[in-house]
Amino acid sequence: MGGVGWRRLGSKLRQRWGWESRLRARGFSSAPALPPPPHMESVGFIGLGNMGAHMARNLVRAGYRVSVHDINEVAMKKFSDDGIPTKRSPLEVSESSDVVITMLPSSAHVLDVYSGRNGLLGNGGRLGPWLYIDSSTVDPHTSRKISMDMSRCSLNEKKGYAEKPMMMDAPVSGGVPAAEAGTLTFMVGGLEETYIAAKPLLLAMGKKLIYCGGAGNGSAAKLCNNMAMAISMLGVSEAFALGQNLGIKASTLTDIFNCSSARCWSSDTYNPVPGVMAGVPSSRNYDGGFTSKLMAKDLDLAMASASGVGFKCPMGSEALEIYRKLCDEGCEFKDFSCAFGHFYTGKDEK
């Protein structure tokens, strides 16, 4: 769609609802007191896994009319038991929504939900929702392909604020705790005017929004973030395990790291050593959290994307091999911080 129409939309939304100034005044709070804007009152949510279920429920709490779909009947029943409408297919979700959000495990799942049988882009390319947001972690090529496919579609009926359906890739960071608390960080790719229009909706699920540029840039940012997170976790785990072998307690090293140049999220928020920090996966046998299987998947996407542009990532490649090994050895459903105990054979803190 041409930029002129969406510049007009961005201006219209700012004038009509004053979202820019009102959001700034609220300091990007994650629990908006403002009612849902009229152009996105009805939201369809597809993908009710560990992350998506919390995100959808936060939208309900914020006053949006939410309907949901997942291939897992058990996940759907938890919503229907609470009176939240469930739909039998992605296409059925789209028929009752102003906006559709997807939160799915892989690129293949995303492509199937959007372009497969009874997918969101069915109905002969004439769509009801004006905005589609994919928060899945996928490769930039997939995000850009769906955005291109979307550009060839049209709306069932013209709306005062949109001339054609629009797409944003908006993966998240913060994990399950942030999804539950509504404090996710969104990395957003797509037209900036679309991003501005979608801010109230995103802030019902998160507290920090970062605009990354055009289609696919949100997905690219997420892969870079997760590659850095994996490398950081492995570096911290390796240092803790070395310290134990040299006779230094991990709790002592944690105190040192966290007031020194080694401080990072893996040391001060998501410590991998059992017994050092409460409320993290290492304190519960590495159950829950972000699985090694998902980390291996994200690293594989990052390495494939790097290869596609001729860029070498030696540390990213090594991290991928380590997480593949952990999965092969039975740790695929353990949190990715399990590398400390299962790859470096680190010890629990007594």
PDB file of C-alpha atoms in Angstrom, residues 39-287:
ATOM      1  CA  HIS A  39     -10.500   0.649  15.379  1.00  0.00           C
ATOM      2  CA  MET A  40      -9.230  -2.364  17.355  1.00  0.00           C
ATOM      3  CA  GLU A  41     -11.895  -3.329  19.885  1.00  0.00           C
ATOM      4  CA  SER A  42     -12.188  -6.914  18.594  1.00  0.00           C
ATOM      5  CA  VAL A  43      -8.949  -8.902  18.662  1.00  0.00           C
ATOM      6  CA  GLY A  44      -8.374 -12.436  17.431  1.00  0.00           C
ATOM      7  CA  PHE A  45      -5.478 -14.284  19.059  1.00  0.00           C
ATOM      8  CA  ILE A  46      -3.952 -17.436  17.550  1.00  0.00           C
ATOM      9  CA  GLY A  47      -1.427 -19.483  19.513  1.00  0.00           C
ATOM     10  CA  LEU A  48      -2.145 -20.165  23.196  1.00  0.00           C
ATOM     11  CA  GLY A  49       1.180 -21.601  24.334  1.00  0.00           C
ATOM     12  CA  ASN A  50       3.235 -20.488  27.335  1.00  0.00           C
ATOM     13  CA  MET A  51       3.534 -16.964  25.963  1.00  0.00           C
ATOM     14  CA  GLY A  52       0.385 -16.494  23.912  1.00  0.00           C
ATOM     15  CA  ALA A  53      -2.053 -17.572  26.626  1.00  0.00           C
ATOM     16  CA  HIS A  54      -0.821 -14.840  28.976  1.00  0.00           C
ATOM     17  CA  MET A  55      -0.767 -12.227  26.222  1.00  0.00           C
ATOM     18  CA  ALA A  56      -4.350 -13.011  25.233  1.00  0.00           C
ATOM     19  CA  ARG A  57      -5.546 -12.842  28.839  1.00  0.00           C
ATOM     20  CA  ASN A  58      -3.881  -9.458  29.312  1.00  0.00           C
ATOM     21  CA  LEU A  59      -5.855  -8.170  26.332  1.00  0.00           C
ATOM     22  CA  VAL A  60      -9.062  -9.416  27.957  1.00  0.00           C
ATOM     23  CA  ARG A  61      -8.130  -7.656  31.207  1.00  0.00           C
ATOM     24  CA  ALA A  62      -7.485  -4.452  29.257  1.00  0.00           C
ATOM     25  CA  GLY A  63     -11.053  -4.487  27.928  1.00  0.00           C
ATOM     26  CA  TYR A  64     -10.586  -5.884  24.411  1.00  0.00           C
ATOM     27  CA  ARG A  65     -13.134  -8.292  22.962  1.00  0.00           C
ATOM     28  CA  VAL A  66     -10.919 -11.308  22.386  1.00  0.00           C
ATOM     29  CA  SER A  67     -11.553 -14.546  20.517  1.00  0.00           C
ATOM     30  CA  VAL A  68      -8.918 -17.291  20.347  1.00  0.00           C
ATOM     31  CA  HIS A  69      -7.761 -20.313  18.369  1.00  0.00           C
ATOM     32  CA  ASP A  70      -5.188 -23.044  18.937  1.00  0.00           C
ATOM     33  CA  ILE A  71      -4.770 -26.572  17.604  1.00  0.00           C
ATOM     34  CA  ASN A  72      -4.497 -27.692  21.244  1.00  0.00           C
ATOM     35  CA  GLU A  73      -8.046 -28.339  22.464  1.00  0.00           C
ATOM     36  CA  VAL A  74      -6.932 -28.317  26.110  1.00  0.00           C
ATOM     37  CA  ALA A  75      -5.515 -24.801  25.733  1.00  0.00           C
ATOM     38  CA  MET A  76      -8.745 -23.663  24.058  1.00  0.00           C
ATOM     39  CA  LYS A  77     -10.909 -25.158  26.806  1.00  0.00           C
ATOM     40  CA  LYS A  78      -9.176 -23.063  29.453  1.00  0.00           C
ATOM     41  CA  PHE A  79     -10.406 -19.984  27.596  1.00  0.00           C
ATOM     42  CA  SER A  80     -13.894 -21.258  26.810  1.00  0.00           C
ATOM     43  CA  ASP A  81     -14.332 -22.191  30.482  1.00  0.00           C
ATOM     44  CA  ASP A  82     -13.732 -18.514  31.276  1.00  0.00           C
ATOM     45  CA  GLY A  83     -16.318 -17.370  28.743  1.00  0.00           C
ATOM     46  CA  ILE A  84     -13.813 -16.284  26.079  1.00  0.00           C
ATOM     47  CA  PRO A  85     -14.993 -17.226  22.558  1.00  0.00           C
ATOM     48  CA  THR A  86     -12.979 -19.922  20.787  1.00  0.00           C
ATOM     49  CA  LYS A  87     -12.831 -20.407  17.011  1.00  0.00           C
ATOM     50  CA  ARG A  88     -12.281 -23.541  14.933  1.00  0.00           C
ATOM     51  CA  SER A  89      -9.807 -22.097  12.418  1.00  0.00           C
ATOM     52  CA  PRO A  90      -7.656 -19.030  11.737  1.00  0.00           C
ATOM     53  CA  LEU A  91     -10.111 -17.977   9.037  1.00  0.00           C
ATOM     54  CA  GLU A  92     -12.970 -18.088  11.539  1.00  0.00           C
ATOM     55  CA  VAL A  93     -10.940 -15.915  13.916  1.00  0.00           C
ATOM     56  CA  SER A  94     -10.450 -13.316  11.209  1.00  0.00           C
ATOM     57  CA  GLU A  95     -14.174 -13.146  10.451  1.00  0.00           C
ATOM     58  CA  SER A  96     -14.939 -11.602  13.858  1.00  0.00           C
ATOM     59  CA  SER A  97     -11.838  -9.443  14.404  1.00  0.00           C
ATOM     60  CA  ASP A  98     -10.579  -5.921  13.752  1.00  0.00           C
ATOM     61  CA  VAL A  99      -7.038  -7.083  14.486  1.00  0.00           C
ATOM     62  CA  VAL A 100      -5.423 -10.544  14.533  1.00  0.00           C
ATOM     63  CA  ILE A 101      -2.333 -11.445  16.578  1.00  0.00           C
ATOM     64  CA  THR A 102      -0.376 -14.666  16.045  1.00  0.00           C
ATOM     65  CA  MET A 103       2.107 -16.207  18.487  1.00  0.00           C
ATOM     66  CA  LEU A 104       3.342 -19.488  17.021  1.00  0.00           C
ATOM     67  CA  PRO A 105       6.299 -21.880  17.460  1.00  0.00           C
ATOM     68  CA  SER A 106       7.992 -21.713  14.048  1.00  0.00           C
ATOM     69  CA  SER A 107       8.110 -20.236  10.549  1.00  0.00           C
ATOM     70  CA  ALA A 108       6.294 -23.296   9.193  1.00  0.00           C
ATOM     71  CA  HIS A 109       3.417 -22.792  11.641  1.00  0.00           C
ATOM     72  CA  VAL A 110       3.200 -19.104  10.749  1.00  0.00           C
ATOM     73  CA  LEU A 111       3.080 -19.790   7.011  1.00  0.00           C
ATOM     74  CA  ASP A 112       0.387 -22.424   7.525  1.00  0.00           C
ATOM     75  CA  VAL A 113      -1.781 -20.166   9.705  1.00  0.00           C
ATOM     76  CA  TYR A 114      -1.573 -17.292   7.243  1.00  0.00           C
ATOM     77  CA  SER A 115      -1.534 -19.066   3.873  1.00  0.00           C
ATOM     78  CA  GLY A 116      -2.676 -22.646   4.526  1.00  0.00           C
ATOM     79  CA  ARG A 117      -6.116 -24.214   4.310  1.00  0.00           C
ATOM     80  CA  ASN A 118      -8.627 -22.061   6.244  1.00  0.00           C
ATOM     81  CA  GLY A 119      -5.771 -19.610   6.836  1.00  0.00           C
ATOM     82  CA  LEU A 120      -5.982 -15.935   7.622  1.00  0.00           C
ATOM     83  CA  LEU A 121      -5.397 -14.896   4.010  1.00  0.00           C
ATOM     84  CA  GLY A 122      -8.148 -17.133   2.677  1.00  0.00           C
ATOM     85  CA  ASN A 123     -11.480 -15.843   1.446  1.00  0.00           C
ATOM     86  CA  GLY A 124     -10.066 -14.935  -1.956  1.00  0.00           C
ATOM     87  CA  GLY A 125      -7.742 -12.311  -0.520  1.00  0.00           C
ATOM     88  CA  ARG A 126     -10.627 -10.159   0.763  1.00  0.00           C
ATOM     89  CA  LEU A 127      -9.989  -9.696   4.460  1.00  0.00           C
ATOM     90  CA  GLY A 128     -12.000  -8.439   7.417  1.00  0.00           C
ATOM     91  CA  PRO A 129      -9.281  -7.344   9.869  1.00  0.00           C
ATOM     92  CA  TRP A 130      -7.311  -4.220   8.965  1.00  0.00           C
ATOM     93  CA  LEU A 131      -4.211  -5.207  10.965  1.00  0.00           C
ATOM     94  CA  TYR A 132      -2.269  -8.456  11.456  1.00  0.00           C
ATOM     95  CA  ILE A 133       0.532  -8.717  14.029  1.00  0.00           C
ATOM     96  CA  ASP A 134       2.860 -11.715  14.137  1.00  0.00           C
ATOM     97  CA  SER A 135       4.712 -11.985  17.448  1.00  0.00           C
ATOM     98  CA  SER A 136       6.273 -15.355  16.640  1.00  0.00           C
ATOM     99  CA  THR A 137      10.060 -15.704  16.461  1.00  0.00           C
ATOM    100  CA  VAL A 138      10.674 -16.424  12.777  1.00  0.00           C
ATOM    101  CA  ASP A 139      13.256 -15.565  10.137  1.00  0.00           C
ATOM    102  CA  PRO A 140      13.007 -12.136   8.447  1.00  0.00           C
ATOM    103  CA  HIS A 141      12.316 -13.787   5.069  1.00  0.00           C
ATOM    104  CA  THR A 142       9.097 -15.336   6.413  1.00  0.00           C
ATOM    105  CA  SER A 143       7.940 -11.997   7.844  1.00  0.00           C
ATOM    106  CA  ARG A 144       8.652 -10.221   4.566  1.00  0.00           C
ATOM    107  CA  LYS A 145       6.912 -12.916   2.514  1.00  0.00           C
ATOM    108  CA  ILE A 146       3.713 -12.638   4.562  1.00  0.00           C
ATOM    109  CA  SER A 147       3.869  -8.842   4.397  1.00  0.00           C
ATOM    110  CA  MET A 148       4.186  -9.063   0.612  1.00  0.00           C
ATOM    111  CA  ASP A 149       1.294 -11.537   0.406  1.00  0.00           C
ATOM    112  CA  MET A 150      -0.774  -9.176   2.573  1.00  0.00           C
ATOM    113  CA  SER A 151      -0.057  -6.269   0.233  1.00  0.00           C
ATOM    114  CA  ARG A 152      -1.911  -8.123  -2.516  1.00  0.00           C
ATOM    115  CA  CYS A 153      -5.069  -8.450  -0.396  1.00  0.00           C
ATOM    116  CA  SER A 154      -7.902  -5.989   0.119  1.00  0.00           C
ATOM    117  CA  LEU A 155     -10.416  -5.236   2.852  1.00  0.00           C
ATOM    118  CA  ASN A 156     -13.939  -6.634   2.702  1.00  0.00           C
ATOM    119  CA  GLU A 157     -15.199  -3.141   3.357  1.00  0.00           C
ATOM    120  CA  LYS A 158     -13.445   0.194   3.456  1.00  0.00           C
ATOM    121  CA  LYS A 159     -12.810   1.615   6.905  1.00  0.00           C
ATOM    122  CA  GLY A 160     -12.358   5.247   7.838  1.00  0.00           C
ATOM    123  CA  TYR A 161      -8.887   4.604   9.210  1.00  0.00           C
ATOM    124  CA  ALA A 162      -7.500   2.046   6.738  1.00  0.00           C
ATOM    125  CA  GLU A 163      -7.626   1.494   3.012  1.00  0.00           C
ATOM    126  CA  LYS A 164      -5.926  -1.914   2.884  1.00  0.00           C
ATOM    127  CA  PRO A 165      -4.958  -4.622   5.410  1.00  0.00           C
ATOM    128  CA  MET A 166      -1.554  -4.152   7.011  1.00  0.00           C
ATOM    129  CA  MET A 167       1.042  -6.459   8.580  1.00  0.00           C
ATOM    130  CA  MET A 168       3.583  -6.004  11.372  1.00  0.00           C
ATOM    131  CA  ASP A 169       6.193  -8.439  12.688  1.00  0.00           C
ATOM    132  CA  ALA A 170       6.406  -7.793  16.420  1.00  0.00           C
ATOM    133  CA  PRO A 171       8.328 -10.524  18.282  1.00  0.00           C
ATOM    134  CA  VAL A 172       8.827 -10.123  22.009  1.00  0.00           C
ATOM    135  CA  SER A 173      11.462 -10.397  24.700  1.00  0.00           C
ATOM    136  CA  GLY A 174      11.064 -11.030  28.410  1.00  0.00           C
ATOM    137  CA  GLY A 175       9.925 -14.646  28.496  1.00  0.00           C
ATOM    138  CA  VAL A 176       6.954 -16.183  30.275  1.00  0.00           C
ATOM    139  CA  PRO A 177       7.229 -14.017  33.437  1.00  0.00           C
ATOM    140  CA  ALA A 178       6.993 -10.818  31.361  1.00  0.00           C
ATOM    141  CA  ALA A 179       4.163 -12.258  29.259  1.00  0.00           C
ATOM    142  CA  GLU A 180       2.213 -12.985  32.447  1.00  0.00           C
ATOM    143  CA  ALA A 181       2.995  -9.603  34.020  1.00  0.00           C
ATOM    144  CA  GLY A 182       2.284  -7.649  30.828  1.00  0.00           C
ATOM    145  CA  THR A 183       5.809  -6.238  30.730  1.00  0.00           C
ATOM    146  CA  LEU A 184       7.077  -7.627  27.420  1.00  0.00           C
ATOM    147  CA  THR A 185       9.357  -5.726  25.072  1.00  0.00           C
ATOM    148  CA  PHE A 186       8.073  -5.618  21.479  1.00  0.00           C
ATOM    149  CA  MET A 187      10.478  -5.291  18.534  1.00  0.00           C
ATOM    150  CA  VAL A 188       8.347  -4.016  15.672  1.00  0.00           C
ATOM    151  CA  GLY A 189       8.842  -4.137  11.910  1.00  0.00           C
ATOM    152  CA  GLY A 190       6.469  -2.606   9.362  1.00  0.00           C
ATOM    153  CA  LEU A 191       5.252   0.836   8.367  1.00  0.00           C
ATOM    154  CA  GLU A 192       5.860   3.357  11.132  1.00  0.00           C
ATOM    155  CA  GLU A 193       2.320   4.716  10.789  1.00  0.00           C
ATOM    156  CA  THR A 194       0.953   1.226  11.443  1.00  0.00           C
ATOM    157  CA  TYR A 195       3.197   0.918  14.489  1.00  0.00           C
ATOM    158  CA  ILE A 196       1.882   4.220  15.863  1.00  0.00           C
ATOM    159  CA  ALA A 197      -1.713   3.100  15.339  1.00  0.00           C
ATOM    160  CA  ALA A 198      -1.062  -0.218  17.115  1.00  0.00           C
ATOM    161  CA  LYS A 199       0.659   1.199  20.210  1.00  0.00           C
ATOM    162  CA  PRO A 200      -2.378   1.058  22.537  1.00  0.00           C
ATOM    163  CA  LEU A 201      -2.902  -2.615  21.721  1.00  0.00           C
ATOM    164  CA  LEU A 202       0.750  -3.564  22.190  1.00  0.00           C
ATOM    165  CA  LEU A 203       0.932  -1.683  25.488  1.00  0.00           C
ATOM    166  CA  ALA A 204      -1.851  -3.870  26.867  1.00  0.00           C
ATOM    167  CA  MET A 205       0.695  -6.727  26.692  1.00  0.00           C
ATOM    168  CA  GLY A 206       4.038  -4.981  27.178  1.00  0.00           C
ATOM    169  CA  LYS A 207       5.784  -1.963  28.624  1.00  0.00           C
ATOM    170  CA  LYS A 208       8.469  -1.225  26.029  1.00  0.00           C
ATOM    171  CA  LEU A 209       7.964  -0.818  22.278  1.00  0.00           C
ATOM    172  CA  ILE A 210      10.899  -0.422  19.901  1.00  0.00           C
ATOM    173  CA  TYR A 211      10.320   0.424  16.252  1.00  0.00           C
ATOM    174  CA  CYS A 212      12.964  -1.374  14.174  1.00  0.00           C
ATOM    175  CA  GLY A 213      12.136  -0.251  10.651  1.00  0.00           C
ATOM    176  CA  GLY A 214      10.476  -1.962   7.689  1.00  0.00           C
ATOM    177  CA  ALA A 215       8.907  -5.398   7.318  1.00  0.00           C
ATOM    178  CA  GLY A 216      11.068  -8.183   8.733  1.00  0.00           C
ATOM    179  CA  ASN A 217      13.233  -5.894  10.861  1.00  0.00           C
ATOM    180  CA  GLY A 218      11.436  -6.856  14.070  1.00  0.00           C
ATOM    181  CA  SER A 219      12.166 -10.512  13.349  1.00  0.00           C
ATOM    182  CA  ALA A 220      15.801  -9.701  12.520  1.00  0.00           C
ATOM    183  CA  ALA A 221      16.179  -7.819  15.811  1.00  0.00           C
ATOM    184  CA  LYS A 222      14.727 -10.736  17.782  1.00  0.00           C
ATOM    185  CA  LEU A 223      17.146 -13.241  16.233  1.00  0.00           C
ATOM    186  CA  CYS A 224      20.095 -10.969  17.029  1.00  0.00           C
ATOM    187  CA  ASN A 225      18.825 -10.575  20.600  1.00  0.00           C
ATOM    188  CA  ASN A 226      18.410 -14.312  21.124  1.00  0.00           C
ATOM    189  CA  MET A 227      21.796 -15.113  19.653  1.00  0.00           C
ATOM    190  CA  ALA A 228      23.386 -12.646  22.080  1.00  0.00           C
ATOM    191  CA  MET A 229      21.324 -14.126  24.932  1.00  0.00           C
ATOM    192  CA  ALA A 230      22.500 -17.667  24.142  1.00  0.00           C
ATOM    193  CA  ILE A 231      26.150 -16.639  23.893  1.00  0.00           C
ATOM    194  CA  SER A 232      25.859 -14.659  27.125  1.00  0.00           C
ATOM    195  CA  MET A 233      24.252 -17.559  29.000  1.00  0.00           C
ATOM    196  CA  LEU A 234      26.962 -19.944  27.835  1.00  0.00           C
ATOM    197  CA  GLY A 235      29.725 -17.498  28.770  1.00  0.00           C
ATOM    198  CA  VAL A 236      28.315 -16.942  32.261  1.00  0.00           C
ATOM    199  CA  SER A 237      27.749 -20.693  32.757  1.00  0.00           C
ATOM    200  CA  GLU A 238      31.296 -21.464  31.641  1.00  0.00           C
ATOM    201  CA  ALA A 239      32.710 -18.878  34.034  1.00  0.00           C
ATOM    202  CA  PHE A 240      30.644 -20.167  36.978  1.00  0.00           C
ATOM    203  CA  ALA A 241      31.704 -23.764  36.264  1.00  0.00           C
ATOM    204  CA  LEU A 242      35.353 -22.714  35.985  1.00  0.00           C
ATOM    205  CA  GLY A 243      35.049 -20.832  39.269  1.00  0.00           C
ATOM    206  CA  GLN A 244      33.682 -23.913  41.012  1.00  0.00           C
ATOM    207  CA  ASN A 245      36.578 -25.972  39.709  1.00  0.00           C
ATOM    208  CA  LEU A 246      38.966 -23.313  41.036  1.00  0.00           C
ATOM    209  CA  GLY A 247      37.296 -23.390  44.452  1.00  0.00           C
ATOM    210  CA  ILE A 248      35.082 -20.270  44.227  1.00  0.00           C
ATOM    211  CA  LYS A 249      31.395 -20.518  45.144  1.00  0.00           C
ATOM    212  CA  ALA A 250      28.959 -19.485  42.405  1.00  0.00           C
ATOM    213  CA  SER A 251      27.153 -17.183  44.845  1.00  0.00           C
ATOM    214  CA  THR A 252      30.432 -15.343  45.465  1.00  0.00           C
ATOM    215  CA  LEU A 253      31.092 -15.001  41.747  1.00  0.00           C
ATOM    216  CA  THR A 254      27.512 -13.804  41.258  1.00  0.00           C
ATOM    217  CA  ASP A 255      28.097 -11.000  43.765  1.00  0.00           C
ATOM    218  CA  ILE A 256      31.295 -10.082  41.935  1.00  0.00           C
ATOM    219  CA  PHE A 257      29.793 -10.237  38.456  1.00  0.00           C
ATOM    220  CA  ASN A 258      26.787  -8.166  39.434  1.00  0.00           C
ATOM    221  CA  CYS A 259      28.846  -5.224  40.641  1.00  0.00           C
ATOM    222  CA  SER A 260      31.535  -5.565  37.974  1.00  0.00           C
ATOM    223  CA  SER A 261      32.001  -5.546  34.214  1.00  0.00           C
ATOM    224  CA  ALA A 262      30.673  -9.121  33.793  1.00  0.00           C
ATOM    225  CA  ARG A 263      27.190  -8.120  34.906  1.00  0.00           C
ATOM    226  CA  CYS A 264      24.428  -9.199  32.508  1.00  0.00           C
ATOM    227  CA  TRP A 265      20.881 -10.585  32.443  1.00  0.00           C
ATOM    228  CA  SER A 266      22.193 -14.150  32.736  1.00  0.00           C
ATOM    229  CA  SER A 267      23.948 -13.303  35.995  1.00  0.00           C
ATOM    230  CA  ASP A 268      21.606 -10.849  37.734  1.00  0.00           C
ATOM    231  CA  THR A 269      18.138 -11.891  36.551  1.00  0.00           C
ATOM    232  CA  TYR A 270      18.240 -15.472  35.199  1.00  0.00           C
ATOM    233  CA  ASN A 271      21.154 -17.048  37.055  1.00  0.00           C
ATOM    234  CA  PRO A 272      21.857 -20.603  35.778  1.00  0.00           C
ATOM    235  CA  VAL A 273      23.304 -22.042  39.016  1.00  0.00           C
ATOM    236  CA  PRO A 274      20.791 -24.004  41.144  1.00  0.00           C
ATOM    237  CA  GLY A 275      20.560 -22.546  44.640  1.00  0.00           C
ATOM    238  CA  VAL A 276      21.797 -19.041  43.823  1.00  0.00           C
ATOM    239  CA  MET A 277      18.557 -17.329  42.817  1.00  0.00           C
ATOM    240  CA  ALA A 278      14.913 -18.099  43.639  1.00  0.00           C
ATOM    241  CA  GLY A 279      12.096 -18.053  41.101  1.00  0.00           C
ATOM    242  CA  VAL A 280      14.167 -18.913  38.018  1.00  0.00           C
ATOM    243  CA  PRO A 281      14.303 -22.232  36.118  1.00  0.00           C
ATOM    244  CA  SER A 282      17.622 -23.232  37.716  1.00  0.00           C
ATOM    245  CA  SER A 283      15.813 -23.256  41.074  1.00  0.00           C
ATOM    246  CA  ARG A 284      13.320 -25.868  39.835  1.00  0.00           C
ATOM    247  CA  ASN A 285      15.460 -28.376  37.962  1.00  0.00           C
ATOM    248  CA  TYR A 286      15.438 -26.173  34.848  1.00  0.00           C
ATOM    249  CA  ASP A 287      11.719 -26.767  34.309  1.00  0.00           C
TER     250      ASP A 287
END
